[in-house]
Each structure stands twice: as C-alpha cells, then as structure tokens.
Short mmCIF file of C-alpha atoms in Angstrom, two decimals:
data_model
loop_
_atom_site.label_atom_id
_atom_site.label_comp_id
_atom_site.label_asym_id
_atom_site.label_seq_id
_atom_site.Cartn_x
_atom_site.Cartn_y
_atom_site.Cartn_z
CA GLU A 1 -27.65 21.05 -2.52
CA GLU A 2 -26.71 18.14 -0.68
CA SER A 3 -25.39 16.37 -3.47
CA LYS A 4 -23.53 19.16 -4.85
CA ARG A 5 -21.79 19.30 -1.57
CA GLU A 6 -20.91 15.75 -1.19
CA GLU A 7 -19.41 16.27 -5.04
CA GLU A 8 -17.16 19.30 -3.64
CA LEU A 9 -16.18 17.35 -0.62
CA GLN A 10 -15.28 14.57 -2.90
CA GLU A 11 -13.01 16.38 -5.47
CA MET A 12 -11.29 18.39 -2.44
CA TYR A 13 -10.17 15.09 -0.45
CA GLY A 14 -9.57 13.01 -3.63
CA GLU A 15 -9.79 9.28 -4.24
CA LYS A 16 -9.57 7.44 -0.83
CA GLY A 17 -8.22 3.60 -1.11
CA ASP A 18 -9.31 0.68 0.88
CA ILE A 19 -7.58 0.70 4.05
CA ALA A 20 -5.53 -2.45 3.80
CA PHE A 21 -2.27 -3.99 4.34
CA GLY A 22 0.18 -2.98 1.25
CA SER A 23 -1.98 0.51 0.77
CA GLN A 24 0.46 2.65 2.94
CA ILE A 25 1.08 6.39 1.70
CA ARG A 26 4.75 6.38 3.48
CA SER A 27 7.11 3.62 4.31
CA TYR A 28 9.58 3.79 6.93
CA VAL A 29 13.22 2.00 7.25
CA LEU A 30 15.20 2.49 10.51
CA GLU A 31 17.88 -0.38 10.10
CA PRO A 32 20.70 -0.46 8.85
CA TYR A 33 20.00 2.67 7.14
CA THR A 34 17.08 5.23 7.65
CA LEU A 35 14.60 6.12 5.17
CA ALA A 36 11.33 7.78 5.10
CA LYS A 37 9.52 7.85 1.58
CA ASP A 38 6.30 8.78 0.05
CA ARG A 39 5.13 6.12 -2.26
CA ARG A 40 2.75 8.56 -3.74
CA THR A 41 5.05 11.49 -4.68
CA GLY A 42 8.62 9.79 -4.59
CA HIS A 43 9.68 12.35 -1.81
CA GLU A 44 12.25 10.90 0.70
CA THR A 45 14.33 11.98 3.43
CA GLY A 46 17.13 10.24 5.51
CA ASN A 47 15.92 12.23 8.63
CA VAL A 48 13.58 9.60 9.78
CA GLN A 49 13.57 10.90 13.29
CA ALA A 50 12.47 14.28 12.24
CA VAL A 51 9.44 12.74 10.27
CA LEU A 52 8.41 10.57 13.34
CA ASP A 53 8.73 13.46 15.27
CA GLY A 54 5.86 15.42 13.09
CA GLU A 55 8.00 17.28 10.70
CA LEU A 56 5.70 16.44 7.68
CA LEU A 57 5.90 19.96 5.79
CA PRO A 58 8.38 18.72 3.02
CA PHE A 59 5.93 15.42 2.34
CA VAL A 60 2.49 17.83 2.47
CA GLU A 61 4.56 20.24 0.07
CA ALA A 62 5.60 17.40 -2.30
CA PHE A 63 2.14 15.99 -2.26
CA LEU A 64 0.63 19.75 -3.29
CA HIS A 65 3.43 19.77 -5.91
CA TRP A 66 2.52 16.55 -7.13
CA LYS A 67 -1.15 16.87 -7.11
CA LEU A 68 -0.79 20.58 -8.97
CA LYS A 69 0.72 18.43 -11.91
CA GLY A 70 -2.53 16.52 -11.71
CA ARG A 71 -0.64 12.94 -11.21
CA LYS A 72 -2.08 9.93 -9.91
CA PRO A 73 -0.08 7.20 -7.71
CA GLU A 74 0.62 5.02 -10.70
CA GLU A 75 1.95 8.01 -12.44
CA SER A 76 4.40 8.83 -10.14
CA THR A 77 7.90 8.46 -11.20
CA GLY A 78 9.79 9.30 -7.72
CA LYS A 79 11.83 11.82 -9.30
CA ASP A 80 9.78 14.95 -8.00
#
C-alpha cells in the first residue's frame, strides 16, 4: 500500500533533478535589459519585476501546457 502511494506521488511530482549550480529552472536578467525565462518551457517575459513580486501564473500555465504535451526538459524548443 505504501509503495503504491510512493509511486503515485512520484508520478504526480515528476522527476526532480539535483539541486546544484547550473540546474535552475528560471533565469533572470536585470541589466542591460530585463528578462525572466523558464528554461524548461521556453516561456519568457520582459516584466521581471512582476515575476519577482510573485506573478508566476503565466509560468505555471506554460509549465502545465508543456507537461500535457509530454515534453521533457531536453525536448523543449523554447517556442511554446
């Protein structure tokens, strides 16, 4: 029973990578221009301040669309 629950949780949360330098999900550029980009989905915005203030819904929606397509990080084209 517990192993079944563990399997369900693993499927729900997906693969988790190592927490290490260079393994970030989003990158932020503040100078000389502003850009916040999700490295998995390719979603980006120039309104970095809004993202830093917590406006993450567009990134969450992009991730959910990306996940529904069954993509993996290395398959992301950045055009979705």
